[in-house]
Structures are given as structure tokens and as C-alpha cells.
Coordinates of C-alpha atoms and ligand atoms in Angstrom, one line a residue:
X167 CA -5.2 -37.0 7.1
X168 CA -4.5 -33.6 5.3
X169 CA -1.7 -31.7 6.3
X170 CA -1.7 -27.9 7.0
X171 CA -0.6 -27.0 3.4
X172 CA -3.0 -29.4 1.4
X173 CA -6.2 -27.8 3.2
X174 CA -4.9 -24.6 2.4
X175 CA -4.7 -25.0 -0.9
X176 CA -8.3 -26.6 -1.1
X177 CA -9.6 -23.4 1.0
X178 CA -7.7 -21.2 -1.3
X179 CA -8.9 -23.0 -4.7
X180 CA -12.3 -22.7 -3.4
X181 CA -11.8 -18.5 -2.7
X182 CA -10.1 -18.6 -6.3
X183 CA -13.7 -19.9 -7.5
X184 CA -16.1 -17.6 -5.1
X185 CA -14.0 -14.2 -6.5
X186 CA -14.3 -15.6 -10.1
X187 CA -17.9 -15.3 -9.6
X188 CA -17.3 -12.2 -8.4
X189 CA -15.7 -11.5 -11.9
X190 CA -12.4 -11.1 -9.8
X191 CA -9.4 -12.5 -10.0
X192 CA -7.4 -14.3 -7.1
X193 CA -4.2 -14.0 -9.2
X194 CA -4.1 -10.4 -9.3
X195 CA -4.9 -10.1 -5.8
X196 CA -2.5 -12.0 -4.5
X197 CA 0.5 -10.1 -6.6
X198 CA -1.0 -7.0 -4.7
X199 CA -0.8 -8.6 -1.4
X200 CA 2.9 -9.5 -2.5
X201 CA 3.7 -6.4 -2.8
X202 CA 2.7 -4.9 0.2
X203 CA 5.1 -3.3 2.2
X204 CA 4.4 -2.2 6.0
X205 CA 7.3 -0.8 7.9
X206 CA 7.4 -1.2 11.6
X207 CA 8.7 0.8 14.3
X208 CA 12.3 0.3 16.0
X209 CA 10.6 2.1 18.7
X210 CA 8.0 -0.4 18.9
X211 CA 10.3 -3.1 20.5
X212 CA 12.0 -1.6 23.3
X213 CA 10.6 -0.5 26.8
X214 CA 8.2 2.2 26.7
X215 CA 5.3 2.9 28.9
X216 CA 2.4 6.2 29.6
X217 CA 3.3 9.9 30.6
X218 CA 2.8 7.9 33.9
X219 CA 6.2 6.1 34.0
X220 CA 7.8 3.1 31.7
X221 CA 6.8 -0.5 32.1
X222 CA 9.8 -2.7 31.8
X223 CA 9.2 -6.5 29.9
X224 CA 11.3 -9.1 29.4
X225 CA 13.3 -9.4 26.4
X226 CA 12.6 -5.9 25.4
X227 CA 15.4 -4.6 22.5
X228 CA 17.4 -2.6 24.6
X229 CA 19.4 -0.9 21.2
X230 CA 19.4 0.4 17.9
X231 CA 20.7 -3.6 16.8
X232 CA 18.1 -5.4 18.9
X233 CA 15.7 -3.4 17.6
X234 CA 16.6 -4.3 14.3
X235 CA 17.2 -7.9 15.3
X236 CA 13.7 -8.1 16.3
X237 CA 12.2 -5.8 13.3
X238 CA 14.1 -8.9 11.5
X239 CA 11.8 -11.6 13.0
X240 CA 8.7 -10.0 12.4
X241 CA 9.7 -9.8 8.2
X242 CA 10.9 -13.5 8.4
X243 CA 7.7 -14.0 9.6
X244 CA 5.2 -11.8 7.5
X245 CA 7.5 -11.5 4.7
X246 CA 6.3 -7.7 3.7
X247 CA 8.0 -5.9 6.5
X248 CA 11.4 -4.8 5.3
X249 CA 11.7 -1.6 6.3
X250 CA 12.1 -0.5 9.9
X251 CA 12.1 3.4 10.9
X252 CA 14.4 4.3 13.5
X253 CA 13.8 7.7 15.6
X254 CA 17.1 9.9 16.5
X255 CA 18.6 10.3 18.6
X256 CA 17.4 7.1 20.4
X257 CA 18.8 4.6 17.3
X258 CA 21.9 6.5 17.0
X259 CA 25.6 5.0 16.1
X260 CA 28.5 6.1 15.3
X261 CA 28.7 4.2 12.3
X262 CA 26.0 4.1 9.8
X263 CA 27.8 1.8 7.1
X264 CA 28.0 -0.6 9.8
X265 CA 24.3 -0.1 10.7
X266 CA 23.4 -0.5 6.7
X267 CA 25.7 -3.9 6.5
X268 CA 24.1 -5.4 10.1
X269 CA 20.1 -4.6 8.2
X270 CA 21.3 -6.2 4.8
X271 CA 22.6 -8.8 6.9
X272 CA 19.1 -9.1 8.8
X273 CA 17.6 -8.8 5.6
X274 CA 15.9 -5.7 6.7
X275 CA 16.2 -2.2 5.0
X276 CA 16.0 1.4 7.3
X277 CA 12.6 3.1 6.3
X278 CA 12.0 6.4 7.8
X279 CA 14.0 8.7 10.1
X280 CA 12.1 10.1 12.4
X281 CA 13.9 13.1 14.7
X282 CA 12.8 14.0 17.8
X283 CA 12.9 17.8 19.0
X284 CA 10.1 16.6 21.9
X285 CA 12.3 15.0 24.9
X286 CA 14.9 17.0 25.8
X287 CA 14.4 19.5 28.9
X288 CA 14.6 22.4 26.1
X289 CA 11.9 21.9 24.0
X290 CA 9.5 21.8 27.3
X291 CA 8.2 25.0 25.9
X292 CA 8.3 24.0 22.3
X293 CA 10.9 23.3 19.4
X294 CA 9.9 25.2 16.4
X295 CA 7.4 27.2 17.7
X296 CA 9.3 28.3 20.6
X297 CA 10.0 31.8 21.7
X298 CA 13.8 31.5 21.8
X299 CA 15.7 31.5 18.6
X300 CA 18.2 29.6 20.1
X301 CA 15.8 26.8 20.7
X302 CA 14.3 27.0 17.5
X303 CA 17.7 27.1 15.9
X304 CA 19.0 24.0 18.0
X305 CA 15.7 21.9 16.5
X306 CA 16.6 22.8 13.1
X307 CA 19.9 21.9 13.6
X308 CA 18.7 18.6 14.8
X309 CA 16.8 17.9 12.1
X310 CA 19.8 18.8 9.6
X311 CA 21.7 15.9 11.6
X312 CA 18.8 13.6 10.6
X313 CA 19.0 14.6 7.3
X314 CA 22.6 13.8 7.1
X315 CA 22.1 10.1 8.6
X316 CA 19.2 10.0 5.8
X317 CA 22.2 10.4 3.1
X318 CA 24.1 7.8 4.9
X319 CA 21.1 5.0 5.1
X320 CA 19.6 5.5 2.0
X321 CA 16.5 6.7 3.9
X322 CA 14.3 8.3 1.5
X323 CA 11.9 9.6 4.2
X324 CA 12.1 12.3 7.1
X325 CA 9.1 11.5 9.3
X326 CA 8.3 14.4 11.2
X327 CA 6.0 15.2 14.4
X328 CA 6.1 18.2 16.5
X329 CA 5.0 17.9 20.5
X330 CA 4.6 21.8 20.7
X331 CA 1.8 23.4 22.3
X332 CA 0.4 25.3 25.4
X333 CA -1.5 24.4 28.2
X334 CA -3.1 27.8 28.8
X335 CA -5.0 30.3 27.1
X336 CA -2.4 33.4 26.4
X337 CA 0.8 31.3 27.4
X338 CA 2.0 31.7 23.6
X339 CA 1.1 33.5 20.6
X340 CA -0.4 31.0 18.2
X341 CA 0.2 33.1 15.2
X342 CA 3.9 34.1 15.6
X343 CA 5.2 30.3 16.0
X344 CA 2.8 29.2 12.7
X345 CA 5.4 31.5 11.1
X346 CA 8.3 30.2 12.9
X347 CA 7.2 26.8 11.9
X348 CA 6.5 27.6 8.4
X349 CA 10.4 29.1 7.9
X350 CA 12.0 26.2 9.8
X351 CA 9.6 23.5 7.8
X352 CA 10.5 25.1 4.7
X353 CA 14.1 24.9 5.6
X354 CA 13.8 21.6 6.1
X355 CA 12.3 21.1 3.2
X356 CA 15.0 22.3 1.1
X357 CA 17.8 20.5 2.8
X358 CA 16.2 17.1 2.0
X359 CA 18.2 14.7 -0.6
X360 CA 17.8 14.5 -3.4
X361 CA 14.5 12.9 -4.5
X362 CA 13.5 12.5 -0.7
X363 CA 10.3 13.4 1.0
X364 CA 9.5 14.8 4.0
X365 CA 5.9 13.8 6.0
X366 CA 4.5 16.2 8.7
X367 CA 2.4 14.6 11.0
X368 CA -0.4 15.9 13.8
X369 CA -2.1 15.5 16.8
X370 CA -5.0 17.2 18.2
X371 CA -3.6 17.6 21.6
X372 CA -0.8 16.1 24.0
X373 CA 1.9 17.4 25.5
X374 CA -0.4 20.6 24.3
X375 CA -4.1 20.2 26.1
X376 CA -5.0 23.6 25.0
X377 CA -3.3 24.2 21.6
X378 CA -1.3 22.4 19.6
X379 CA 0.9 23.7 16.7
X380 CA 0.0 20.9 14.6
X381 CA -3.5 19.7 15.5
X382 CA -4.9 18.6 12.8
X383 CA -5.0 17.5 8.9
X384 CA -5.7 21.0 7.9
X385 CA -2.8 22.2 9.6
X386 CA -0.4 19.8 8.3
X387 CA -1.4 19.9 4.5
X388 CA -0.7 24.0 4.9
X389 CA 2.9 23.5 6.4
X390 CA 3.2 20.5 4.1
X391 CA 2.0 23.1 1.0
X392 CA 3.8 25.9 2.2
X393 CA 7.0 24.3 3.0
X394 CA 7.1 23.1 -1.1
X395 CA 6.3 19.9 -3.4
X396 CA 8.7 17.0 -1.0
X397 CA 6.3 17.3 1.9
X398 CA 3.3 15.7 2.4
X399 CA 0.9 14.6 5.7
X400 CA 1.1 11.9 7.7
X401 CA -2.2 10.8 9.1
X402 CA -1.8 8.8 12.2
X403 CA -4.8 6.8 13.1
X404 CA -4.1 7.6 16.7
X405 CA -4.5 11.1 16.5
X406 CA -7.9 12.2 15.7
X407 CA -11.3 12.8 18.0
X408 CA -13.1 10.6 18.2
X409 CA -16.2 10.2 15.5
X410 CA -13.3 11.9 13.1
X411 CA -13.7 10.3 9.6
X412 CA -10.3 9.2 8.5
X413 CA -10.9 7.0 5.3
X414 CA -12.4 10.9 4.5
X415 CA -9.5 12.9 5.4
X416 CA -7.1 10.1 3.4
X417 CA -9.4 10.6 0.5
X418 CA -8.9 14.4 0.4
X419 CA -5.2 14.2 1.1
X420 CA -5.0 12.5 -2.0
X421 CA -7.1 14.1 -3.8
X422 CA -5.2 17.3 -3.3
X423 CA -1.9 15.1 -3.8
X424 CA -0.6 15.5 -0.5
X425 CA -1.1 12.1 1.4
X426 CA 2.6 10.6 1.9
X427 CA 2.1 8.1 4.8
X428 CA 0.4 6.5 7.8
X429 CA 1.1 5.6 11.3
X430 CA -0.7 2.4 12.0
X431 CA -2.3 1.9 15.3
X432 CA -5.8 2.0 17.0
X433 CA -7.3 4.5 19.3
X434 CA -9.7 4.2 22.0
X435 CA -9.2 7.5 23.3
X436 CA -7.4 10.0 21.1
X437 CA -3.7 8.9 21.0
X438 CA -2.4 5.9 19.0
X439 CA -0.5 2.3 20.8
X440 CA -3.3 0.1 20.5
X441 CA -2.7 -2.9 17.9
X442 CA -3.5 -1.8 14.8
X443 CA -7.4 -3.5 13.7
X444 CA -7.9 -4.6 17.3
X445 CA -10.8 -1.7 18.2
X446 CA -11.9 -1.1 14.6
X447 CA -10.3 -3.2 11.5
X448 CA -13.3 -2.2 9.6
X449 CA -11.6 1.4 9.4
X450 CA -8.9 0.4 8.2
X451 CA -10.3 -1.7 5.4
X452 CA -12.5 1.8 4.7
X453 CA -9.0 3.5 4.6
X454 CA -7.4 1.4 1.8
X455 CA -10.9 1.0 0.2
X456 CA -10.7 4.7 -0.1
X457 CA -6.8 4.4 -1.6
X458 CA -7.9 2.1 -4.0
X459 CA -10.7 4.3 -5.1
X460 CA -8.4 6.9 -5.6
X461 CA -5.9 4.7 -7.7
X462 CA -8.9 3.0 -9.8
X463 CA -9.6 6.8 -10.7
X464 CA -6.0 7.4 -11.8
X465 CA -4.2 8.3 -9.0
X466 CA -1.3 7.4 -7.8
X467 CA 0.3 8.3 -4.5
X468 CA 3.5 7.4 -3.0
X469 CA 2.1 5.9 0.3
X470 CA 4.3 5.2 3.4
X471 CA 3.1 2.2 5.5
X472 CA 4.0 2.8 9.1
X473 CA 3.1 0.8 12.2
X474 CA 3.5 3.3 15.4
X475 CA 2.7 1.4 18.6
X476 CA 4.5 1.1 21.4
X477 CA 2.8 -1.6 23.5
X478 CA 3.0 -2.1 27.0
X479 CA 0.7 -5.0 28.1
X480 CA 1.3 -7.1 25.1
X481 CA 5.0 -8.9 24.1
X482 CA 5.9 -6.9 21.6
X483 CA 7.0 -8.5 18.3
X484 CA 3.7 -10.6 19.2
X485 CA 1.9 -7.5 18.9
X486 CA 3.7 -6.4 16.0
X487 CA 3.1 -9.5 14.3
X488 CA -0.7 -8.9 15.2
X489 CA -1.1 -5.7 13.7
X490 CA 1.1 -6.2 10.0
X491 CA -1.3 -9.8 10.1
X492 CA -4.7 -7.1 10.9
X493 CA -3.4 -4.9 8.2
X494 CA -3.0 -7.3 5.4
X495 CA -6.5 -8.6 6.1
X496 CA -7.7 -5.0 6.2
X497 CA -6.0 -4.4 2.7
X498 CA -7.0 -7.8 1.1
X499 CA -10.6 -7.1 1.6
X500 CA -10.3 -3.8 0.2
X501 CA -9.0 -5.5 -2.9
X502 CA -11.8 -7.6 -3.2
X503 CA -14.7 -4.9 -3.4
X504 CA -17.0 -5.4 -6.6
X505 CA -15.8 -1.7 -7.6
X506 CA -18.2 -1.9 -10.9
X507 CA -20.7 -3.0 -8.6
X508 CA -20.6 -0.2 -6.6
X509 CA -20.5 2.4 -9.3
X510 CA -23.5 0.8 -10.5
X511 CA -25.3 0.9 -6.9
X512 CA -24.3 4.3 -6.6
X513 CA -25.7 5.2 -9.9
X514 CA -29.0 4.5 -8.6
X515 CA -28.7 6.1 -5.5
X516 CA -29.1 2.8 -3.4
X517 CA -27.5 3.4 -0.1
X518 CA -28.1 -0.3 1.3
X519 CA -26.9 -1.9 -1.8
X520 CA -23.4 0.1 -1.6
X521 CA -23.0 -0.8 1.8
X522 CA -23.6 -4.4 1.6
X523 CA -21.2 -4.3 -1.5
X524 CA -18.8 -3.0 0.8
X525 CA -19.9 -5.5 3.5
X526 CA -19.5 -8.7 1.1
X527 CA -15.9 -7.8 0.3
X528 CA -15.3 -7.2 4.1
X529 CA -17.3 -10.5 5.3
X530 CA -15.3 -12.6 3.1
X531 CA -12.4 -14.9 5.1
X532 CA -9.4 -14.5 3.6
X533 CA -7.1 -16.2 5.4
X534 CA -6.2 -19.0 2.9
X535 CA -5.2 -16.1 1.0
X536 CA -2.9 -14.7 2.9
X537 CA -1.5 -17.8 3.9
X538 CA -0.2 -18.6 0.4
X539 CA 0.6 -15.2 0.2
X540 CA 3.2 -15.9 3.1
X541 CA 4.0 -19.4 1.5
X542 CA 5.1 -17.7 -1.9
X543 CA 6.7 -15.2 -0.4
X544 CA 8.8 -17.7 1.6
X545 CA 7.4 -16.6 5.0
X546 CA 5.3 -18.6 8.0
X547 CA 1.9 -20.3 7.0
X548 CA 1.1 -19.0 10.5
X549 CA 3.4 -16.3 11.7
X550 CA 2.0 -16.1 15.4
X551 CA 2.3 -20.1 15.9
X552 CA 5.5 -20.2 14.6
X553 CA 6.7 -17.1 16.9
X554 CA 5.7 -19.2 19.9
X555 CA 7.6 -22.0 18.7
X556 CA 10.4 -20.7 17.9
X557 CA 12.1 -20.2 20.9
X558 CA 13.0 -16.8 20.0
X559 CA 11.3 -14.7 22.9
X560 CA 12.8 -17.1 25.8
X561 CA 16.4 -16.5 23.9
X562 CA 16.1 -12.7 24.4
X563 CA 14.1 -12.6 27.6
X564 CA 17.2 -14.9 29.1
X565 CA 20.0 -12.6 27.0
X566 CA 18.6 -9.7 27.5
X567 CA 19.0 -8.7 31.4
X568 CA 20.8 -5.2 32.7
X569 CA 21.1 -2.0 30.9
X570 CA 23.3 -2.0 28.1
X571 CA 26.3 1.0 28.0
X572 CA 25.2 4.3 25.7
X573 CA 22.2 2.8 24.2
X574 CA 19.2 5.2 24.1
X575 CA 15.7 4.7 24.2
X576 CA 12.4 5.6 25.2
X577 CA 12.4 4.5 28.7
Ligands
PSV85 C1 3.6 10.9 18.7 O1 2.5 10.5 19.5 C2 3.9 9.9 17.7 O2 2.8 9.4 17.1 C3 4.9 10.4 16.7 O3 4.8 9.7 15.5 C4 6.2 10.0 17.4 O4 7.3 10.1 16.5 C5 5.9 8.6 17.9 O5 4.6 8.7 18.3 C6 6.8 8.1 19.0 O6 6.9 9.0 20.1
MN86 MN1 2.8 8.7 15.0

């Protein structure tokens, strides 16, 4: 009888000979796939819920160090999730040396700030974009604080999205607050640290149903262009109509050298949460096939790797494990597209070759891949399986009861 590891290796040698005939090679591959890097959400494992109230779970992280704690599994796991984002002011501490020491000591790394000018009773009417200088002021200021806990993580990355917007037609003056939010982006901009970025994300609608500041990629790459070189878009798969060509819009992006990041999720409507490859994986394999594209050509952007979900009907570092495990399969097929192939089919204008080019790389099973992936990275053969037997979700839904003192979150 074979154990787990020996079949894996057979399934793996015999990829290792279908790509060669392929004229690819499995060993370059996999030292892609090694250096992945997908950061997930601290967000992502506490409560949360709709605009219709929060749904409590068991075990949910109830602060900044659960969070982390949990981000933690999900690397030991997966083995390319190091970095976690944390969103202020709901991961905020006193002490961010401490904060650095406890993710070194998780063997996790803090990825993006994110600030939030969207939840407090203030910005009901808008943060930037608002009317009153004093509330526009009080966002910057805000967003300065972020910058300072940037400089005391090490966080290279201010990740930032805007809920402003009106509900009615004549409510606001569109024009006046792009200006406001061109100045206050700009200031932004120019307070970052040194050799940090700065990612400006949209939405089509939501708080906003009738305008929003930042509805779309158009809107970000102008406050992205005209608040200087640092800032760059943030394309969140959520956040998009639907029928909306992303792998298109990520393509232009970095084409016009202004693509910095994604947030990883799935729609089914027009907002993001969903597991990440659970609706339409083949999207995201078109996205990084577009990526890679763009690097075979020459390019090469500096890409943040975001999960944003918040899920409320699934356990959440299950889900989380789901979606980095859909995104690595996602990515791994994208490497293995016969790219000289396709230049070729394209050359002679035939449409169904191209395509089934495309569909060969994504038809092909690369699990064994990834597997060894995981197994010379040092993490789980089988991340899910190995969740479910650790133990590790009873521990925190029994430890985790009752609301702990000072901790913020999202519900
Ligand atoms: C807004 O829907 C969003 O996508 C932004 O990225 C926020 O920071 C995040 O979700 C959490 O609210
Ligand atoms: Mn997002």
C-alpha cells in the first residue's frame, strides 16, 4: 500500500513528463508557485455580517492578536501567506513593537494598512468628499495616523477605499469633492514613507446607490495619476457590474503602469465576500494569465495579493484556506499556458485554437503540484484535512466566549 507522499510523487513525476511535452518545465513552475505570496485579511477572521446586522460564529478572533493568531494557521498551512493587512482603527494597539514581536513570533509579517474614514457617524455624508472641512480635515488626519503605524510596522502599503457617495440626484456636487479628493489624495501621497506605495481602490456603488466618488477603474487610475508616481489602483474583484471584463481592466492597469494590487474575492452580485474561485476560478486564472502576459512582454509590476472576504456562512480560516488553495490553482494554470503556442495561433487569426490553448493549460489537474509545492515549502500536503484535524477550531470556539475589553472590530 502507497502512502499519501509516494503517490504524490508518482502523480507529480507524471505532470513533470506531460509539461515536458509541452516544452515546459515543472521545475520552473514550481519556484514560481514558491514564491507566491497572498496576504489575507485580519478582517476576514472576526465577526462580520450584511448592512443587515452581524452574524456571530464560534471561535471568531475577537482582536487585533487573534486575528493574527489565526492569519498564523492559515500560512502554516499554505505556506505563501505571510503577510496579513490589518484595517485601523479596528487592529489598533498601543504598542506596535509589541505587535511586530507577537507576528515574527507567529511567523507572520503585517502587509497592508488599511484606514477606515467609512464607520464613524461623521463620515455618514462622506470623508474626503464631504462638504465640511472639518470632516475632510479629520479623514486626512486619520490617514496620517495610518501612515505613522505604517513607519512603526514596516508596512510598505496604505490600502485605501473610500465609502463616499450620494443617494440622490442633486444631494452633492460631484465636481467640487473630485477636487477635494484630488488635494487630500495628493496629500497623502506625499506623506507616505519612504519608498511606500499607496493603492486607491473602487466600487461602483454602496453606501453610494446613486454616485459614488470612486466608482470605477477610470476614476481610481486619475486620483492614483494625479495624486503622483507612489499610487496605483486596486482592483477588487468584488466591485465591478456584472459582465465587466477584469483580466481587461488588469491588463490596461499595467499597461499604463498603474496596477499595485488586488482584493481577492468572488461576486455574484456586485460586492465582494464570496470565496475567492468559488463562482468563477476561470477569471481568475484569465487575470494572472493576463499578468503573465504582461511580464513575458517585459513588464514588471509590483503586485499586492489581497484576499478581502469577510464570510459569514462559512468558518472562516476554512474559508480562507479555500480561497489562497483556489488562487494558487488559479495562478498555476496560468503558468502553464503554451505562450508560443498562442502567439503562433494568434498569428493566424485562429480564434478556437487560442482558446483551447488557454483551455489545455486550465483543464490540466494540478494538484500534485501544488502539493509538493506545500511539501517543499514545509507546509500541509492537504491544508483543509489537516485544519479539521487539528483541533484548532474547537480550541478557539471553547476559548473564545464573551467580548473581550477595548478590542474593536467589525461587528
Ligand atoms: C469595501 O467593500 C472593501 O472592499 C474595502 O476594501 C474595505 O477596506 C473592505 O471591503 C472592508 O470593509
Ligand atoms: Mn476591498
Amino acid at each position: 500500500m502507497q502512502n499519501a507522499e509516494q503517490i504524490l510523487r508518482a502523480r507529480y513525476q507524471l505532470l513533470g513528463e506531460e509539461l515536458q511535452g509541452r516544452g515546459l518545465s515543472i521545475d520552473t513552475v514550481k519556484s514560481r508557485l514558491k514564491a507566491q505570496e497572498i496576504e489575507t485579511p485580519s478582517w476576514g477572521y472576526g465577526n462580520s455580517g450584511t448592512r443587515f446586522g452581524v452574524f456571530k460564529q464560534p471561535g471568531a478572533a475577537r482582536d487585533v492578536h487573534e486575528r493574527l493568531a489565526d492569519a498564523a494557521q492559515v500560512h502554516r498551512l499554505t505556506g505563501v501567506c505571510r503577510k496579513v493587512a490589518l484595517h485601523i482603527p479596528w487592529d489598533k494597539v498601543s504598542d506596535y513593537d509589541a505587535l511586530k514581536e507577537e507576528t515574527a513570533e507567529l511567523g507572520v509579517e503585517i502587509g497592508a494598512i488599511n484606514p477606515n474614514v467609512f464607520q464613524e457617524a461623521c463620515y455618514e455624508l462622506g470623508s474626503f468628499g464631504h462638504r465640511d472641512p472639518a470632516v475632510r480635515q479629520r479623514a486626512q488626519e486619520h490617514l496620517y495616523e495610518c501612515i505613522e503605524i505604517m513607519e512603526q510596522t514596516g508596512s510598505m502599503l496604505l490600502s485605501l477605499w473610500f465609502a463616499d457617495g450620494s443617494n440622490y440626484p442633486g444631494q452633492v456636487n460631484i465636481t467640487r469633492r473630485k477636487t477635494w479628493f484630488e488635494d487630500h489624495l495628493k496629500k497623502t501621497h506625499d506623506a507616505l514613507p519612504d519608498g511606500a506605495r499607496m493603492l486607491v481602490e473602487y466600487k461602483l456603488f454602496e453606501p453610494g446607490f446613486y454616485h459614488t466618488d470612486v466608482a470605477d477603474w477610470g476614476m481610481a487610475l486619475h486620483f492614483a495619476q494625479s495624486a503622483g508616481p507612489r499610487a496605483e489602483v486596486l482592483v477588487d474583484l468584488g466591485h465591478h457590474a456584472q459582465g465587466v471584463n477584469i483580466e481587461h481592466i488588469v491588463a490596461f492597469l499595467i499597461a499604463v503602469g498603474k496596477l499595485g494590487g488586488f482584493h481577492f474575492n468572488n461576486r455574484k452580485y456586485a460586492d465582494d465576500d464570496l470565496t475567492t474561485g468559488s463562482v468563477n476560478l476561470y477569471e481568475v486564472f484569465l487575470i494572472y494569465h493576463e499578468i503573465l502576459n504582461a511580464e513575458a512582454a517585459g513588464s514588471r509590476p509590483n503586485i499586492a495579493y489581497m484576499i478581502d472576504q469577510s464570510h459569514i456562512m462559512k468558518p472562516k480560516v476554512e474559508a480562507m484556506i479555500q480561497s489562497v488553495l483556489n488562487i494558487q490553482t488559479a495562478y498555476a494554470r496560468a503558468l502553464l499556458v503554451d505562450r508560443r503556442a498562442l502567439t503562433g495561433a494568434q498569428a493566424q487569426d485562429d480564434t478556437v485554437g487560442c482558446e483551447e490553448i488557454l483551455r489545455a493549460a486550465y483543464d490540466t489537474d494540478v494538484r500534485p503540484l501544488l502539493a509538493q509545492v506545500r511539501l517543499e515549502l514545509g507546509a500541509s500536503l492537504d491544508p483543509l484535512a489537516d485544519y479539521r484535524a487539528s483541533g484548532y477550531f474547537d480550541k478557539i470556539a471553547t476559548e473564545r466566549q464573551g467580548v473581550l475589553e477595548g478590542a474593536a472590530s467589525w461587528g
